mmCIF file of C-alpha atoms in Angstrom:
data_model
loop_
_atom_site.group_PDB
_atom_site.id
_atom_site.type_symbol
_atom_site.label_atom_id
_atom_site.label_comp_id
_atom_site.label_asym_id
_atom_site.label_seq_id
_atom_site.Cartn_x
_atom_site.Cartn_y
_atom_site.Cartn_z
ATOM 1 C CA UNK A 25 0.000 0.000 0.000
ATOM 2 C CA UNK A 26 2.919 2.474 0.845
ATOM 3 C CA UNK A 27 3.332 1.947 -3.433
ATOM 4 C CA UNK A 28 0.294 4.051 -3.901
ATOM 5 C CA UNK A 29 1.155 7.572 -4.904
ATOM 6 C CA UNK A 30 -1.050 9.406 -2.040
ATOM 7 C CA UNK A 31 0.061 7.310 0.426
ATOM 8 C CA UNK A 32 3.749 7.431 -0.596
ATOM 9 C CA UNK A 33 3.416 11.133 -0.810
ATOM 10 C CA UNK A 34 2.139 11.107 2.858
ATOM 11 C CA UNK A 35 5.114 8.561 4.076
ATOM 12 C CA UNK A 36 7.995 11.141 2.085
ATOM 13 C CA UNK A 37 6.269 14.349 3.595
ATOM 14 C CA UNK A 38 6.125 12.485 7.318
ATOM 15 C CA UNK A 39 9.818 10.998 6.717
ATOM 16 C CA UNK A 40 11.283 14.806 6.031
ATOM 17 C CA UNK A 41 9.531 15.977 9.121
ATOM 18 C CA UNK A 42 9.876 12.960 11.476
ATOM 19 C CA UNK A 43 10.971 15.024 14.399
ATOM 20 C CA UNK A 44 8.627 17.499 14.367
ATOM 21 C CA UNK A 45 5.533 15.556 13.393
ATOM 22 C CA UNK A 46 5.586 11.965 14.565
ATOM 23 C CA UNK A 47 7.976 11.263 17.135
ATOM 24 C CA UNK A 48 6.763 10.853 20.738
ATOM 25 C CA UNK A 49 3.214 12.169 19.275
ATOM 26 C CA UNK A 50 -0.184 10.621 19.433
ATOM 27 C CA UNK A 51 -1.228 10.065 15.862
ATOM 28 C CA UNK A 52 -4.776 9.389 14.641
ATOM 29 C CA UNK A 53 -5.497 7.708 11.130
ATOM 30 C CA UNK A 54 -8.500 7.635 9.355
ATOM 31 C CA UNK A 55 -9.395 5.079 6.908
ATOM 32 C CA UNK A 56 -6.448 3.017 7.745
ATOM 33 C CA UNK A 57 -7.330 0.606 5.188
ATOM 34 C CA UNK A 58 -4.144 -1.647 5.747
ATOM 35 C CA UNK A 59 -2.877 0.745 8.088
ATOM 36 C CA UNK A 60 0.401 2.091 6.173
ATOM 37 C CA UNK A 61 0.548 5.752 7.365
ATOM 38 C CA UNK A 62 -0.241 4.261 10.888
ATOM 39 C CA UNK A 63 2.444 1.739 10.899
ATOM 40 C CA UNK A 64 4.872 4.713 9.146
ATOM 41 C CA UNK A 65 4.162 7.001 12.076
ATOM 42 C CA UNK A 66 4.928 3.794 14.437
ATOM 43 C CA UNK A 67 8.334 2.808 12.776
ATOM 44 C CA UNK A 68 9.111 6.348 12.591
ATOM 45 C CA UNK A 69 8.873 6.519 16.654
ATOM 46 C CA UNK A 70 5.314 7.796 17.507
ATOM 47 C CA UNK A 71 4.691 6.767 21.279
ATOM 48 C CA UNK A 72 0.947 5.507 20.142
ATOM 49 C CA UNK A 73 -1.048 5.578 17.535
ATOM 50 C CA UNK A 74 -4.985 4.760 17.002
ATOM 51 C CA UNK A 75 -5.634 2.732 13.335
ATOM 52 C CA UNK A 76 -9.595 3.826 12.428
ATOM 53 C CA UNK A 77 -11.325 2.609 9.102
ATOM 54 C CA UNK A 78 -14.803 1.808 8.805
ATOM 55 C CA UNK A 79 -14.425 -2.025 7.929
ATOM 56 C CA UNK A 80 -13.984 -4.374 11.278
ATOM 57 C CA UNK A 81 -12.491 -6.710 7.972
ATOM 58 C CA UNK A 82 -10.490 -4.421 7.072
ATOM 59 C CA UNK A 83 -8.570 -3.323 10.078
ATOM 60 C CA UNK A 84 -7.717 -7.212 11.231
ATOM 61 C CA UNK A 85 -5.303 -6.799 8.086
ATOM 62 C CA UNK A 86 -3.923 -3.415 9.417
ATOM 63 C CA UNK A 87 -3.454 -5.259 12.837
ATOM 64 C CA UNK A 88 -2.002 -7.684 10.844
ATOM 65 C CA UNK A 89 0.527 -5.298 9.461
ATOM 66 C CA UNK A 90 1.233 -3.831 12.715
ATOM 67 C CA UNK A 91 2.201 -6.823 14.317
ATOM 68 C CA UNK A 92 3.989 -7.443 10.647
ATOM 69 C CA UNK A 93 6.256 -4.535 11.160
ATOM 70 C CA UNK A 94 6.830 -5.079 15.441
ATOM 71 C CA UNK A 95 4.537 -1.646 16.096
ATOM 72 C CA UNK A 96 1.178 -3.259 17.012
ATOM 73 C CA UNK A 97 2.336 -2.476 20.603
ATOM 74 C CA UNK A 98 1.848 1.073 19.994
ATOM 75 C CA UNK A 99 -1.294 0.824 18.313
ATOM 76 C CA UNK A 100 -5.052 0.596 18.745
ATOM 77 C CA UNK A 101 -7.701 -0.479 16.167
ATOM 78 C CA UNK A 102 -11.143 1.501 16.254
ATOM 79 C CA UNK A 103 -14.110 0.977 13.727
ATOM 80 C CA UNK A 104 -14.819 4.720 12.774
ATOM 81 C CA UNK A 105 -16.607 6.147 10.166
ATOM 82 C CA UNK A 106 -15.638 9.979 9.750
ATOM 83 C CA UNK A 107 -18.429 10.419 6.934
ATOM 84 C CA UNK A 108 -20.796 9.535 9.625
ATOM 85 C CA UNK A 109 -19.978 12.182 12.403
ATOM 86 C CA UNK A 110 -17.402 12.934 14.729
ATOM 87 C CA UNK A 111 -15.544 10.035 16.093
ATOM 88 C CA UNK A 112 -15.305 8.970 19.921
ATOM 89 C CA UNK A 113 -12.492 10.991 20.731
ATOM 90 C CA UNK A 114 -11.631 13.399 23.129
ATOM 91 C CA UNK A 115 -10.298 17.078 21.576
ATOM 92 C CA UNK A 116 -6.747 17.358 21.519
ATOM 93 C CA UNK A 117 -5.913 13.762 22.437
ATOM 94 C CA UNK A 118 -3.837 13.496 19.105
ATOM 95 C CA UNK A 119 -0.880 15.582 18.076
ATOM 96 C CA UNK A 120 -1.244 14.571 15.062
ATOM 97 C CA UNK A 121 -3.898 13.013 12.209
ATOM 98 C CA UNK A 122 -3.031 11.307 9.132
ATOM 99 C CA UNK A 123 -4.695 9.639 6.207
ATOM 100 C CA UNK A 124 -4.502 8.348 2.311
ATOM 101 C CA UNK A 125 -6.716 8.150 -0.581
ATOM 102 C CA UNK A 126 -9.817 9.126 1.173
ATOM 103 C CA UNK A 127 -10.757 12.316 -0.561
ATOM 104 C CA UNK A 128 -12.107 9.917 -3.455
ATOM 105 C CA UNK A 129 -15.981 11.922 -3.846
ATOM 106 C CA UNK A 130 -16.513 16.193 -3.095
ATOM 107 C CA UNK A 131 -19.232 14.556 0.026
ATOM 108 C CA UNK A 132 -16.519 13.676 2.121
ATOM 109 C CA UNK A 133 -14.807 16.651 2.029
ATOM 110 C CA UNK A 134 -16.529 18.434 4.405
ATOM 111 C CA UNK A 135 -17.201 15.504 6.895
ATOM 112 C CA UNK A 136 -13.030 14.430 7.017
ATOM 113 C CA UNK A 137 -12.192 18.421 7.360
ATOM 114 C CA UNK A 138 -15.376 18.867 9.733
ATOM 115 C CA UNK A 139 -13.334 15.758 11.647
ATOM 116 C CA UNK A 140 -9.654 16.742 12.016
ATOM 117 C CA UNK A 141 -10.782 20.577 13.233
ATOM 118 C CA UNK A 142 -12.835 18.721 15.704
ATOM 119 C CA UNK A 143 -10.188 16.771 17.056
ATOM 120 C CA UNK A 144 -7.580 19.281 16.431
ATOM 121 C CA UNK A 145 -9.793 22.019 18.818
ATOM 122 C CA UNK A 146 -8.331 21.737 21.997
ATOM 123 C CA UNK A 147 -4.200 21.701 21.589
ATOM 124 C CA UNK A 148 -3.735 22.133 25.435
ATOM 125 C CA UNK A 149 -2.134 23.985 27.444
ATOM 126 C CA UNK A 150 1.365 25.842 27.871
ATOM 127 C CA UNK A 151 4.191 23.521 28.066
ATOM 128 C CA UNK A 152 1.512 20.340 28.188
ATOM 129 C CA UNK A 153 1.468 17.603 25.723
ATOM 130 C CA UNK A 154 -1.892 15.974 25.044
ATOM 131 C CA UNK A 155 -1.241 13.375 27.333
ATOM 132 C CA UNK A 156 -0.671 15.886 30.538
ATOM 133 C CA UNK A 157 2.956 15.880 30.302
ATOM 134 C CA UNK A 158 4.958 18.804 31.670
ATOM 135 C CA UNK A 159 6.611 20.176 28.174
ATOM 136 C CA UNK A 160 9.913 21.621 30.554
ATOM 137 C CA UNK A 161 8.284 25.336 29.864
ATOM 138 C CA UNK A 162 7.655 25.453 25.840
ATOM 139 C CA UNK A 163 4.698 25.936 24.549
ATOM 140 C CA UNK A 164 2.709 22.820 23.284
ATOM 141 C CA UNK A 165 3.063 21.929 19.680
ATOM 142 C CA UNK A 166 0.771 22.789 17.492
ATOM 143 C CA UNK A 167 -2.070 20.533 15.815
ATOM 144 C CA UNK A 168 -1.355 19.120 12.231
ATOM 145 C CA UNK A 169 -2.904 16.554 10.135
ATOM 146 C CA UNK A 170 -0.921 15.235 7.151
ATOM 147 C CA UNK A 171 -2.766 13.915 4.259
ATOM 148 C CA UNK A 172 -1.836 12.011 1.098
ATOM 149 C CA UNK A 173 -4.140 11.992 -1.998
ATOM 150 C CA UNK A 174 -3.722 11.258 -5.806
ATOM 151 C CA UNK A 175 -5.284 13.748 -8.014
ATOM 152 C CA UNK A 176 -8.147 12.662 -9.647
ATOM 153 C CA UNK A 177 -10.329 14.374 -12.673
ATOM 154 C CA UNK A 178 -13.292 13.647 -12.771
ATOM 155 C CA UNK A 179 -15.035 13.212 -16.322
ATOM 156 C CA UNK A 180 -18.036 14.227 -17.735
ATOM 157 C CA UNK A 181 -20.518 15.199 -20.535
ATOM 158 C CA UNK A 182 -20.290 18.668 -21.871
ATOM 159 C CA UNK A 183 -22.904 20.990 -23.500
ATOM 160 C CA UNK A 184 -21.732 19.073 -27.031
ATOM 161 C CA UNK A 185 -22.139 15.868 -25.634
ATOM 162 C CA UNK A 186 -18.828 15.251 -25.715
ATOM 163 C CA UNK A 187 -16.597 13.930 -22.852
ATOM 164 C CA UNK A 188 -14.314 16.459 -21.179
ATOM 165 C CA UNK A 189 -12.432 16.276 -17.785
ATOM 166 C CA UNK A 190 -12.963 18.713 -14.994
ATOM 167 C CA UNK A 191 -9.916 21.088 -15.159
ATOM 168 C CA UNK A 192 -9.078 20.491 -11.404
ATOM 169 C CA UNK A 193 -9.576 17.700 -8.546
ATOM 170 C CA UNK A 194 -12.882 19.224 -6.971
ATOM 171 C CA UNK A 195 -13.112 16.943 -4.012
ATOM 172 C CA UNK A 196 -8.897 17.915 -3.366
ATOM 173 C CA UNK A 197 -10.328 22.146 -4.194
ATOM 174 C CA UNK A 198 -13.189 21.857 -1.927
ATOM 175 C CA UNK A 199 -11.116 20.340 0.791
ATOM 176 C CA UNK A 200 -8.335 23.163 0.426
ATOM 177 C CA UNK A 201 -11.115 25.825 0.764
ATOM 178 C CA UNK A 202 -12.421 24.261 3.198
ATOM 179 C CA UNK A 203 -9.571 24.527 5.267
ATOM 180 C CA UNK A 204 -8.652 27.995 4.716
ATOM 181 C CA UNK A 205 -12.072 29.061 5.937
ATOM 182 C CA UNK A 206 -11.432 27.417 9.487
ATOM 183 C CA UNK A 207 -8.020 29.108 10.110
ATOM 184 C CA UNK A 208 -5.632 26.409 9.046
ATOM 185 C CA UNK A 209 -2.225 27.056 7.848
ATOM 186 C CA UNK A 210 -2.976 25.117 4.619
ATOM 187 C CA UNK A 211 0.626 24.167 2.575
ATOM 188 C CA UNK A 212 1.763 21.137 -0.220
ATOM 189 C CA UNK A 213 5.386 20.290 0.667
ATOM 190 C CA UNK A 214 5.133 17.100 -1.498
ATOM 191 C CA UNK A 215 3.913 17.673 -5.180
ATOM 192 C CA UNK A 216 4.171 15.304 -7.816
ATOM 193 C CA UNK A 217 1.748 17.064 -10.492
ATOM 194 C CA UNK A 218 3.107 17.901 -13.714
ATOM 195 C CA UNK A 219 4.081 21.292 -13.933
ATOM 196 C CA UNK A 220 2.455 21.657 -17.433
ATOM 197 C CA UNK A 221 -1.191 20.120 -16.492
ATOM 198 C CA UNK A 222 -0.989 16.709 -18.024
ATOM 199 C CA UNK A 223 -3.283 14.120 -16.568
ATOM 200 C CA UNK A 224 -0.777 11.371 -17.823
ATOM 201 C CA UNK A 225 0.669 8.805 -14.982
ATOM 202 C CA UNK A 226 -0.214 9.177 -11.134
ATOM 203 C CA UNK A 227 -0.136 12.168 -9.854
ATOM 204 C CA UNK A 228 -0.303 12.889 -5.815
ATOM 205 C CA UNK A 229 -0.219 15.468 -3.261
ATOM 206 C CA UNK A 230 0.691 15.686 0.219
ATOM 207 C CA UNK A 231 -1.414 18.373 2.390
ATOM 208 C CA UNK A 232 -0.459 19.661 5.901
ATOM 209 C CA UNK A 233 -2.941 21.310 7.850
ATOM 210 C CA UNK A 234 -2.143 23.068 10.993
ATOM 211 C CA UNK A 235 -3.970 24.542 13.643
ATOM 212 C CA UNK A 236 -2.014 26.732 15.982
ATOM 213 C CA UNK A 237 -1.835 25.825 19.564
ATOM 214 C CA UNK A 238 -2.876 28.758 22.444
ATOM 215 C CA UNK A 239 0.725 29.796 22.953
ATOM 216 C CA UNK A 240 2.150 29.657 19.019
ATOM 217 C CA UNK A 241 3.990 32.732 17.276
ATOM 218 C CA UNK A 242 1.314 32.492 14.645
ATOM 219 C CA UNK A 243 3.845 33.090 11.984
ATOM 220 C CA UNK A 244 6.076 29.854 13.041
ATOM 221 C CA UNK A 245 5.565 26.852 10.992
ATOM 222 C CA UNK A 246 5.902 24.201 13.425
ATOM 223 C CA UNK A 247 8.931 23.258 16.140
ATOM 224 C CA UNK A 248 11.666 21.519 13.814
ATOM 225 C CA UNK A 249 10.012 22.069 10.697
ATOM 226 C CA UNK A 250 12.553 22.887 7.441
ATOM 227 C CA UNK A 251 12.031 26.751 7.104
ATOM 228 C CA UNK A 252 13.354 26.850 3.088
ATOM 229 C CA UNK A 253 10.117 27.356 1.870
ATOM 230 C CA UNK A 254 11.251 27.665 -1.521
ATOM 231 C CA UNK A 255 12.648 24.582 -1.821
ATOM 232 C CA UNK A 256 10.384 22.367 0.598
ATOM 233 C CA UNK A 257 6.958 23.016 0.690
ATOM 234 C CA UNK A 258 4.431 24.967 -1.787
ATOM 235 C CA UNK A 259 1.794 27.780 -0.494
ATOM 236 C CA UNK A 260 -1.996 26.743 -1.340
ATOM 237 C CA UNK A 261 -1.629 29.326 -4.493
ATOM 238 C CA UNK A 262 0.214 26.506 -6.033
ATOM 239 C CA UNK A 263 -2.746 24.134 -5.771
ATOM 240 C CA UNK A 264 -4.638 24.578 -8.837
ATOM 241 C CA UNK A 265 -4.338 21.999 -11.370
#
């Protein structure tokens, strides 16, 4: 699964920001599916993560990987269904949310976004991780969600009656807008579009959302994150295809 372009766009973006994303963090996925950005975020040193999809079937195989890949100690395994309404989580009990491939119809863009705010509402306090922990002083880290998605086109009839394909990913536009609206610091440090618009090959994006937490410089990008943001990350003007 980690061969599929959103989800290896989502492993590359959490690899380059490790530190400052995953490790020691509480990590939520949604719509595990066989639970690859979970198990990443375990191998890459988060100190627990919760593996959510929909199917019960479905997440014995992401247990199975787990236990595959020596992180199953680390993790949970929760039937959820974001489309359907908030999950059973508390506010601010994850440092970080991740998922892949899920932004597949425009519907569910407003439930998954309506989601990850939710959870993402209460960052803490001062110098307190989620869990309680004194943070020796610093301010809490702020709440991000990391998502992977292949851009998708969708087609349909024109006027003529002839085919034509949308000129960008709604579901991925909605989603962006979406974000914006709620406050997010909305940015695409992984980008494998074509630069000239072709539709040829797979094509994938990796989004990071991030809410600030209550004692953030709002102009800092996160605690260890790269600061070239020439080189390593694109602003949400870039997102049009």
């Amino acid at each position: 699964e980690v061969g599929r372009p959103a989800t290896s766009a989502a492993c590359r973006c959490l690899l380059a920001e490790a530190d400052a994303l995953v490790r020691k963090r509480n990590v939520l996925e949604l719509g595990c599916g066989l639970g690859a950005l979970g198990v990443a975020c375990g191998l890459l040193g988060a100190a627990h993560v919760v593996l959510s999809d929909r199917e019960s079937a479905v997440l014995g195989l992401a247990r199975q990987n787990a236990e595959a890949n020596g992180v199953s100690n680390r993790c949970d395994f929760v039937v959820v269904d974001f489309a359907k309404g908030r999950p059973p989580f508390r506010a601010g009990a994850f440092d970080l949310q991740v998922a892949s491939d899920v932004l597949f119809l425009d519907r569910l863009a407003r439930p998954l976004l309506r989601t990850f705010e939710a959870l993402a509402s209460d960052v803490g306090e001062c110098g307190r991780s989620s869990s309680g922990a004194a943070g020796g002083g610093r301010s809490r880290p702020a709440a991000f969600v990391v998502v992977g998605h292949e851009v998708r086109r969708a087609v349909f009839r024109g006027p003529d009656g002839q085919p034509q394909i949308e000129e960008q990913d709604s579901a991925l536009s909605l989603f962006l807008d979406l974000a914006t609206s709620t406050g997010a610091e909305v940015e695409v440090p992984i980008d494998d579009r074509a630069a000239d618009g072709s539709t040829h090959g797979s094509q994938a994006v990796a989004v990071v959302l991030r809410w600030p937490g209550p004692c953030d410089d709002p102009a800092a990008v996160g605690e260890g994150m790269a600061q070239d943001k020439d080189t390593k990350r694109r602003r949400l003007e870039t997102t049009a295809v």
